[in-house]
Tab-separated table of C-alpha atoms in Angstrom:
chain	number	residue	atom	x	y	z
A	1	MET	CA	-75.911	-63.094	21.820
A	2	ASN	CA	-76.406	-61.350	25.077
A	3	ASN	CA	-75.182	-57.769	26.139
A	4	LYS	CA	-71.998	-59.302	28.059
A	5	SER	CA	-71.031	-60.927	24.725
A	6	ARG	CA	-71.846	-57.984	22.563
A	7	PHE	CA	-69.580	-55.830	24.862
A	8	LEU	CA	-66.649	-58.154	24.564
A	9	LEU	CA	-66.979	-58.849	20.899
A	10	GLY	CA	-67.070	-54.454	20.797
A	11	ALA	CA	-63.676	-54.599	23.144
A	12	VAL	CA	-62.233	-56.873	20.916
A	13	VAL	CA	-62.440	-55.356	17.649
A	14	CYS	CA	-61.536	-51.864	19.269
A	15	LEU	CA	-58.402	-53.534	20.577
A	16	SER	CA	-57.670	-55.333	17.025
A	17	THR	CA	-58.252	-51.942	15.293
A	18	LEU	CA	-55.943	-50.274	17.599
A	19	ALA	CA	-52.947	-52.698	17.342
A	20	GLY	CA	-53.503	-52.449	13.339
A	21	ALA	CA	-53.341	-48.337	13.612
A	22	LEU	CA	-50.284	-48.553	15.779
A	23	ALA	CA	-48.499	-51.416	13.753
A	24	HIS	CA	-48.946	-49.145	10.726
A	25	ALA	CA	-48.236	-45.842	12.401
A	26	GLY	CA	-45.314	-44.118	10.618
A	27	THR	CA	-42.192	-43.523	12.639
A	28	LEU	CA	-42.665	-39.836	12.327
A	29	GLN	CA	-46.177	-40.491	13.869
A	30	SER	CA	-44.598	-42.467	16.606
A	31	VAL	CA	-42.145	-39.854	17.322
A	32	GLU	CA	-44.425	-37.071	17.650
A	33	ALA	CA	-46.993	-39.291	19.902
A	34	ARG	CA	-43.887	-39.967	22.318
A	35	GLY	CA	-42.560	-36.247	22.250
A	36	ALA	CA	-39.104	-37.120	21.521
A	37	LEU	CA	-36.769	-38.727	18.935
A	38	ARG	CA	-34.980	-41.642	20.326
A	39	CYS	CA	-31.274	-41.743	18.794
A	40	GLY	CA	-28.785	-44.749	18.615
A	41	VAL	CA	-25.368	-43.309	19.244
A	42	SER	CA	-21.913	-44.665	20.187
A	43	GLN	CA	-20.671	-45.377	23.762
A	44	GLY	CA	-18.460	-42.539	23.542
A	45	LEU	CA	-16.460	-41.125	20.476
A	46	ALA	CA	-15.060	-37.776	20.902
A	47	GLY	CA	-16.190	-35.522	18.027
A	48	PHE	CA	-19.084	-38.078	16.859
A	49	SER	CA	-21.133	-38.369	19.752
A	50	ALA	CA	-20.165	-38.570	23.434
A	51	PRO	CA	-21.216	-37.187	26.796
A	52	ASN	CA	-19.325	-34.007	27.760
A	53	ALA	CA	-18.215	-33.105	31.177
A	54	GLN	CA	-21.940	-31.948	32.199
A	55	GLY	CA	-23.389	-35.152	30.660
A	56	GLN	CA	-24.738	-33.444	27.710
A	57	TRP	CA	-24.490	-35.581	24.361
A	58	GLU	CA	-22.323	-33.892	21.876
A	59	GLY	CA	-20.508	-34.885	18.283
A	60	ILE	CA	-21.326	-34.289	14.358
A	61	ASP	CA	-23.763	-37.789	15.176
A	62	VAL	CA	-25.466	-36.038	17.755
A	63	GLU	CA	-25.784	-32.555	15.559
A	64	LEU	CA	-28.086	-34.651	13.230
A	65	CYS	CA	-30.284	-36.314	16.185
A	66	LYS	CA	-30.786	-32.657	17.252
A	67	GLY	CA	-31.214	-31.381	13.786
A	68	ILE	CA	-34.367	-33.974	13.226
A	69	ALA	CA	-35.782	-32.925	16.441
A	70	VAL	CA	-35.529	-29.174	15.365
A	71	ALA	CA	-37.363	-30.689	12.022
A	72	ILE	CA	-40.079	-32.331	13.888
A	73	PHE	CA	-40.551	-30.373	17.379
A	74	ASN	CA	-38.479	-27.170	16.880
A	75	ASP	CA	-36.908	-28.333	20.093
A	76	PRO	CA	-33.190	-29.847	19.882
A	77	SER	CA	-33.190	-31.112	23.308
A	78	LYS	CA	-36.273	-33.488	22.408
A	79	VAL	CA	-33.876	-36.509	21.988
A	80	ILE	CA	-33.273	-39.589	23.815
A	81	TYR	CA	-29.820	-40.845	23.319
A	82	SER	CA	-29.156	-44.623	23.212
A	83	ALA	CA	-25.527	-45.169	23.956
A	84	LEU	CA	-25.039	-49.004	21.912
A	85	THR	CA	-22.205	-50.815	21.271
A	86	ALA	CA	-21.359	-52.359	17.472
A	87	SER	CA	-22.601	-55.363	18.206
A	88	GLU	CA	-26.010	-54.131	19.716
A	89	ARG	CA	-26.905	-50.945	17.413
A	90	PHE	CA	-28.866	-53.242	14.284
A	91	THR	CA	-30.860	-55.405	16.795
A	92	ALA	CA	-31.662	-52.100	18.771
A	93	LEU	CA	-33.007	-50.189	15.022
A	94	GLN	CA	-34.629	-53.701	14.191
A	95	SER	CA	-36.625	-53.946	17.558
A	96	GLY	CA	-37.917	-50.398	17.335
A	97	GLU	CA	-35.827	-49.421	20.264
A	98	VAL	CA	-34.184	-46.487	18.569
A	99	ASP	CA	-35.703	-44.524	15.595
A	100	LEU	CA	-32.539	-43.940	13.502
A	101	LEU	CA	-28.929	-44.919	14.230
A	102	SER	CA	-26.546	-42.174	14.183
A	103	ARG	CA	-23.577	-43.856	14.780
A	104	ASN	CA	-20.392	-43.987	12.918
A	105	THR	CA	-21.584	-46.605	10.513
A	106	THR	CA	-20.132	-47.513	7.207
A	107	TRP	CA	-22.624	-47.740	4.591
A	108	SER	CA	-21.926	-51.103	2.801
A	109	ALA	CA	-24.009	-53.497	0.571
A	110	THR	CA	-24.369	-55.805	2.949
A	111	ARG	CA	-25.850	-53.674	5.494
A	112	ASP	CA	-28.205	-51.907	2.889
A	113	ASN	CA	-29.780	-55.010	1.784
A	114	SER	CA	-30.108	-58.098	4.364
A	115	LEU	CA	-30.989	-56.723	7.502
A	116	GLY	CA	-34.516	-54.713	6.992
A	117	LEU	CA	-32.565	-51.289	7.248
A	118	THR	CA	-31.350	-49.050	4.842
A	119	PHE	CA	-29.140	-45.849	4.532
A	120	PRO	CA	-31.696	-43.347	3.316
A	121	GLY	CA	-29.375	-41.506	1.892
A	122	GLY	CA	-26.648	-38.956	2.629
A	123	VAL	CA	-23.164	-39.559	4.285
A	124	THR	CA	-22.396	-37.385	7.322
A	125	PHE	CA	-18.691	-38.292	7.278
A	126	TYR	CA	-16.511	-39.674	4.414
A	127	ASP	CA	-13.767	-41.658	5.911
A	128	GLY	CA	-11.070	-44.566	5.426
A	129	GLN	CA	-9.512	-47.051	7.594
A	130	ALA	CA	-5.922	-46.314	8.883
A	131	PHE	CA	-3.301	-47.522	11.445
A	132	MET	CA	-1.762	-45.631	14.635
A	133	VAL	CA	1.544	-46.717	16.006
A	134	LYS	CA	3.941	-45.546	18.485
A	135	ARG	CA	5.956	-43.047	17.284
A	136	GLU	CA	9.246	-44.445	18.871
A	137	LEU	CA	9.097	-47.349	16.354
A	138	GLY	CA	9.460	-45.232	13.516
A	139	ILE	CA	7.159	-46.646	11.196
A	140	GLU	CA	6.215	-45.030	8.263
A	141	HIS	CA	4.135	-46.964	5.761
A	142	ILE	CA	1.634	-49.931	6.442
A	143	ALA	CA	4.321	-52.183	4.069
A	144	ASP	CA	6.189	-51.793	7.534
A	145	LEU	CA	3.853	-53.579	10.121
A	146	ASP	CA	4.305	-57.060	8.699
A	147	GLY	CA	4.088	-59.710	11.639
A	148	ALA	CA	2.498	-56.601	13.847
A	149	THR	CA	-0.199	-57.191	16.562
A	150	VAL	CA	-2.741	-55.278	15.892
A	151	CYS	CA	-5.736	-54.024	18.378
A	152	VAL	CA	-9.110	-54.025	16.522
A	153	THR	CA	-12.862	-53.448	17.458
A	154	THR	CA	-14.764	-57.042	17.040
A	155	GLY	CA	-18.036	-57.086	15.257
A	156	THR	CA	-17.122	-54.171	12.671
A	157	LEU	CA	-16.154	-53.978	9.221
A	158	THR	CA	-12.427	-53.078	10.130
A	159	GLU	CA	-12.060	-56.541	10.846
A	160	THR	CA	-12.766	-57.301	7.778
A	161	ASN	CA	-10.964	-54.834	5.504
A	162	LEU	CA	-7.948	-55.632	7.957
A	163	ALA	CA	-8.075	-59.409	7.056
A	164	ASP	CA	-8.681	-58.298	3.285
A	165	TYR	CA	-6.057	-55.964	2.865
A	166	PHE	CA	-2.951	-58.103	4.999
A	167	ASP	CA	-3.991	-61.477	2.899
A	168	SER	CA	-3.778	-59.561	-0.364
A	169	HIS	CA	-0.295	-57.855	0.226
A	170	GLY	CA	1.162	-60.905	2.166
A	171	LEU	CA	1.668	-59.267	5.373
A	172	ARG	CA	1.184	-61.274	8.462
A	173	TYR	CA	-0.575	-59.962	11.725
A	174	GLN	CA	-2.243	-61.128	14.737
A	175	ALA	CA	-5.310	-59.696	15.902
A	176	ILE	CA	-6.262	-58.709	19.662
A	177	SER	CA	-9.961	-58.077	20.077
A	178	PHE	CA	-11.828	-55.963	22.115
A	179	ASP	CA	-15.782	-55.410	22.229
A	180	GLU	CA	-15.261	-51.271	22.347
A	181	PRO	CA	-12.970	-48.664	20.532
A	182	SER	CA	-11.913	-47.397	23.956
A	183	GLN	CA	-10.971	-50.973	25.001
A	184	SER	CA	-8.753	-51.174	21.859
A	185	ALA	CA	-7.284	-47.623	22.798
A	186	GLY	CA	-6.379	-49.210	26.153
A	187	GLY	CA	-4.830	-52.236	24.917
A	188	PHE	CA	-2.743	-50.046	22.435
A	189	ASP	CA	-1.809	-47.637	24.958
A	190	SER	CA	-0.986	-50.511	27.573
A	191	GLY	CA	1.599	-52.122	24.936
A	192	ARG	CA	-0.793	-55.236	23.952
A	193	CYS	CA	-0.435	-54.399	20.429
A	194	ASP	CA	1.952	-52.675	18.111
A	195	VAL	CA	-0.557	-51.095	16.088
A	196	LEU	CA	-4.387	-50.102	16.639
A	197	THR	CA	-6.515	-49.679	13.377
A	198	SER	CA	-9.814	-47.956	12.778
A	199	ASP	CA	-11.311	-45.224	10.914
A	200	SER	CA	-8.999	-42.520	10.832
A	201	SER	CA	-11.579	-40.034	12.500
A	202	GLN	CA	-11.705	-42.538	15.187
A	203	LEU	CA	-8.104	-43.311	15.724
A	204	ALA	CA	-7.963	-39.430	16.041
A	205	ALA	CA	-10.361	-39.437	18.925
A	206	LEU	CA	-8.931	-42.082	20.302
A	207	ARG	CA	-5.612	-40.787	20.116
A	208	LEU	CA	-6.625	-38.233	22.534
A	209	GLN	CA	-7.429	-40.749	25.041
A	210	LEU	CA	-4.077	-42.490	25.449
A	211	SER	CA	-1.785	-41.666	28.503
A	212	ASP	CA	0.512	-39.544	26.283
A	213	PRO	CA	-1.361	-38.584	22.761
A	214	ASP	CA	2.207	-37.292	21.367
A	215	SER	CA	3.390	-40.733	21.402
A	216	ALA	CA	1.487	-42.090	18.846
A	217	VAL	CA	1.041	-41.435	15.093
A	218	ILE	CA	-1.762	-42.161	12.607
A	219	LEU	CA	-0.338	-43.441	9.325
A	220	PRO	CA	-1.415	-41.302	6.424
A	221	GLU	CA	-2.375	-44.486	4.480
A	222	MET	CA	-6.277	-45.553	4.128
A	223	ILE	CA	-7.204	-49.110	3.127
A	224	SER	CA	-10.948	-49.127	2.650
A	225	LYS	CA	-13.684	-46.467	1.895
A	226	GLU	CA	-15.811	-45.937	5.014
A	227	PRO	CA	-19.052	-43.610	4.148
A	228	LEU	CA	-20.493	-42.976	7.644
A	229	ALA	CA	-24.320	-42.381	7.317
A	230	PRO	CA	-27.579	-42.362	9.122
A	231	MET	CA	-29.630	-45.694	9.269
A	232	VAL	CA	-33.270	-46.704	9.301
A	233	ARG	CA	-35.677	-49.117	9.008
A	234	ARG	CA	-36.528	-50.248	5.631
A	235	ASP	CA	-40.472	-50.305	6.155
A	236	ASP	CA	-41.040	-46.471	6.513
A	237	GLU	CA	-39.631	-44.441	3.116
A	238	SER	CA	-40.705	-41.587	4.384
A	239	TRP	CA	-38.956	-41.343	7.534
A	240	GLY	CA	-35.786	-42.252	5.595
A	241	LYS	CA	-36.626	-39.001	3.211
A	242	LEU	CA	-37.427	-37.070	6.807
A	243	VAL	CA	-33.562	-38.161	8.319
A	244	SER	CA	-31.658	-37.533	4.643
A	245	TRP	CA	-33.383	-34.415	3.702
A	246	THR	CA	-32.586	-33.120	7.222
A	247	LEU	CA	-28.909	-33.592	6.438
A	248	TYR	CA	-29.317	-32.237	2.726
A	249	ALA	CA	-30.556	-29.270	4.200
A	250	MET	CA	-27.638	-28.783	6.419
A	251	LEU	CA	-25.272	-29.059	2.893
A	252	ASN	CA	-27.645	-27.112	0.476
A	253	ALA	CA	-27.392	-24.642	3.703
A	254	GLU	CA	-23.485	-24.216	3.431
A	255	GLU	CA	-23.851	-24.154	-0.340
A	256	LEU	CA	-25.811	-21.075	-0.486
A	257	GLY	CA	-24.161	-19.365	2.519
A	258	VAL	CA	-27.107	-19.714	5.098
A	259	THR	CA	-25.645	-19.720	8.346
A	260	SER	CA	-27.213	-19.941	11.888
A	261	GLU	CA	-26.346	-16.238	12.284
A	262	ASN	CA	-28.130	-14.749	8.900
A	263	ALA	CA	-30.712	-17.194	8.245
A	264	GLY	CA	-33.074	-14.869	9.419
A	265	ARG	CA	-32.141	-12.431	7.237
A	266	MET	CA	-32.087	-14.457	4.343
A	267	ARG	CA	-35.413	-15.943	4.980
A	268	ASP	CA	-37.035	-12.256	5.595
A	269	ASP	CA	-35.344	-11.547	1.970
A	270	PRO	CA	-33.939	-14.312	-0.174
A	271	PRO	CA	-31.025	-13.717	-2.051
A	272	SER	CA	-32.551	-16.134	-4.712
A	273	PRO	CA	-35.157	-18.955	-5.485
A	274	ASP	CA	-32.871	-21.817	-4.232
A	275	VAL	CA	-32.696	-19.773	-0.646
A	276	ALA	CA	-36.456	-18.951	-0.530
A	277	ARG	CA	-37.203	-22.600	-1.303
A	278	LEU	CA	-34.563	-23.961	1.472
A	279	LEU	CA	-35.789	-21.636	4.272
A	280	GLY	CA	-39.717	-22.084	3.375
A	281	ARG	CA	-40.656	-19.007	1.743
A	282	ASP	CA	-41.382	-20.975	-1.565
A	283	GLY	CA	-42.456	-24.140	-1.901
A	284	ASN	CA	-43.825	-27.087	-0.148
A	285	VAL	CA	-41.225	-29.394	1.021
A	286	GLY	CA	-41.768	-29.333	4.292
A	287	GLU	CA	-45.552	-30.379	3.988
A	288	GLN	CA	-44.405	-33.069	1.385
A	289	LEU	CA	-42.169	-34.580	4.522
A	290	GLY	CA	-44.928	-33.982	7.104
A	291	LEU	CA	-43.381	-30.963	8.323
A	292	ASP	CA	-43.686	-27.248	8.800
A	293	ASN	CA	-42.761	-25.675	5.774
A	294	GLU	CA	-39.913	-23.553	7.748
A	295	TRP	CA	-38.703	-27.080	8.896
A	296	ALA	CA	-34.954	-26.123	7.345
A	297	PHE	CA	-35.065	-22.702	8.614
A	298	ASN	CA	-35.657	-24.286	11.896
A	299	VAL	CA	-33.145	-26.674	11.660
A	300	ILE	CA	-30.302	-24.296	10.213
A	301	SER	CA	-31.050	-21.044	12.440
A	302	THR	CA	-30.975	-23.544	15.557
A	303	VAL	CA	-28.459	-26.251	14.870
A	304	GLY	CA	-26.041	-24.524	11.656
A	305	ASN	CA	-25.193	-25.553	8.461
A	306	TYR	CA	-22.854	-28.384	7.727
A	307	ALA	CA	-19.764	-26.351	7.702
A	308	GLU	CA	-20.632	-24.759	11.288
A	309	ILE	CA	-21.775	-28.549	12.542
A	310	TYR	CA	-18.034	-30.006	11.262
A	311	GLN	CA	-16.056	-26.656	12.418
A	312	ARG	CA	-17.500	-27.314	16.330
A	313	THR	CA	-17.478	-31.370	16.449
A	314	VAL	CA	-14.470	-32.482	14.183
A	315	GLY	CA	-12.627	-29.829	12.679
A	316	ASP	CA	-10.610	-26.484	13.481
A	317	ARG	CA	-12.791	-25.242	16.372
A	318	SER	CA	-12.676	-28.889	17.969
A	319	ALA	CA	-9.713	-30.690	19.752
A	320	LEU	CA	-9.684	-33.093	16.808
A	321	ASN	CA	-8.965	-30.813	14.336
A	322	ILE	CA	-9.375	-32.667	11.596
A	323	PRO	CA	-9.367	-30.858	8.020
A	324	ARG	CA	-12.324	-30.973	5.514
A	325	GLY	CA	-10.484	-32.952	2.705
A	326	ILE	CA	-12.690	-34.857	0.866
A	327	ASN	CA	-15.709	-33.717	3.369
A	328	ALA	CA	-15.501	-30.599	2.035
A	329	LEU	CA	-18.321	-29.361	-0.472
A	330	TRP	CA	-18.492	-30.776	-4.355
A	331	ASN	CA	-17.193	-27.152	-5.269
A	332	ALA	CA	-14.771	-26.566	-2.822
A	333	GLY	CA	-12.385	-29.436	-3.620
A	334	GLY	CA	-14.189	-32.457	-1.386
A	335	ILE	CA	-17.257	-34.830	-2.548
A	336	GLN	CA	-19.737	-33.429	-0.336
A	337	TYR	CA	-23.369	-33.130	-2.139
A	338	ALA	CA	-26.587	-32.952	-1.779
A	339	PRO	CA	-29.610	-33.134	-3.986
A	340	PRO	CA	-30.868	-29.485	-4.494
A	341	ILE	CA	-34.428	-28.587	-2.543
A	342	ARG	CA	-37.047	-27.868	-5.555
């Protein structure tokens, strides 16, 4: 073998080794090398993920993206947001275009088992499908919607829930489908349909986009369970744990009374072993996740606990003003619950 052949063989071996290393690199390592988290969000849903007047993304789903960026980089700005339609979102995650979906996506068996993707754990917002009608119609119950035309977003579980519920209850309807929720709201606002159906939280956001928000009312009944949760690729369990434990840290912080304002004092003088572990004064959970042991302290002091995030994005400090309801902690009348950090 001459020198040229040896050089070419060596180059092939090096390239193959590099390709193999990249193929097996974890998502965390890829994010760190890139210097930013790529987060898939909606195209614009108030309270969940939407750009504000300054073009900055905000909402409860965005806050999780910021929290993960803080856990990794201690910098909430290290996020690249990808606005994805309902039909684009899973392909974007499968292909590696984004590192996770934090995009009002319902956790369901089919999605968890058949796409090469998974919900690693933790629910950002517990929701349910509801119906919005024009106030002037005087409709108070779903049973009064027999024969209605219904605006619905295609490519979502909303379509399936609508068909299942109306069929099982002997109700007739005509669906008018749109690609995006904002288009569905536009169809409802222009009178193309009698009813708009979606998750109740989404309806609250879409109602604000109507030419006259007071002209519409959301019926109180819900026809489904819609646990909205972050989603990742199935082939990287450690990345999924990092995502879910970031959310769990926010929930545990609320339960333990740790806020963005008092996190520093609580870290320096922990009132309990649970707080000491959460804020990195004891244990090595951060190390187990591939992070600094003060990762949770950084997240809470920068982004806040779950209550703070909820209030400013969808709760009583936001335009949506959605009551906590079942999204309250388990010890406050709700079902939000996080495993302990210990």
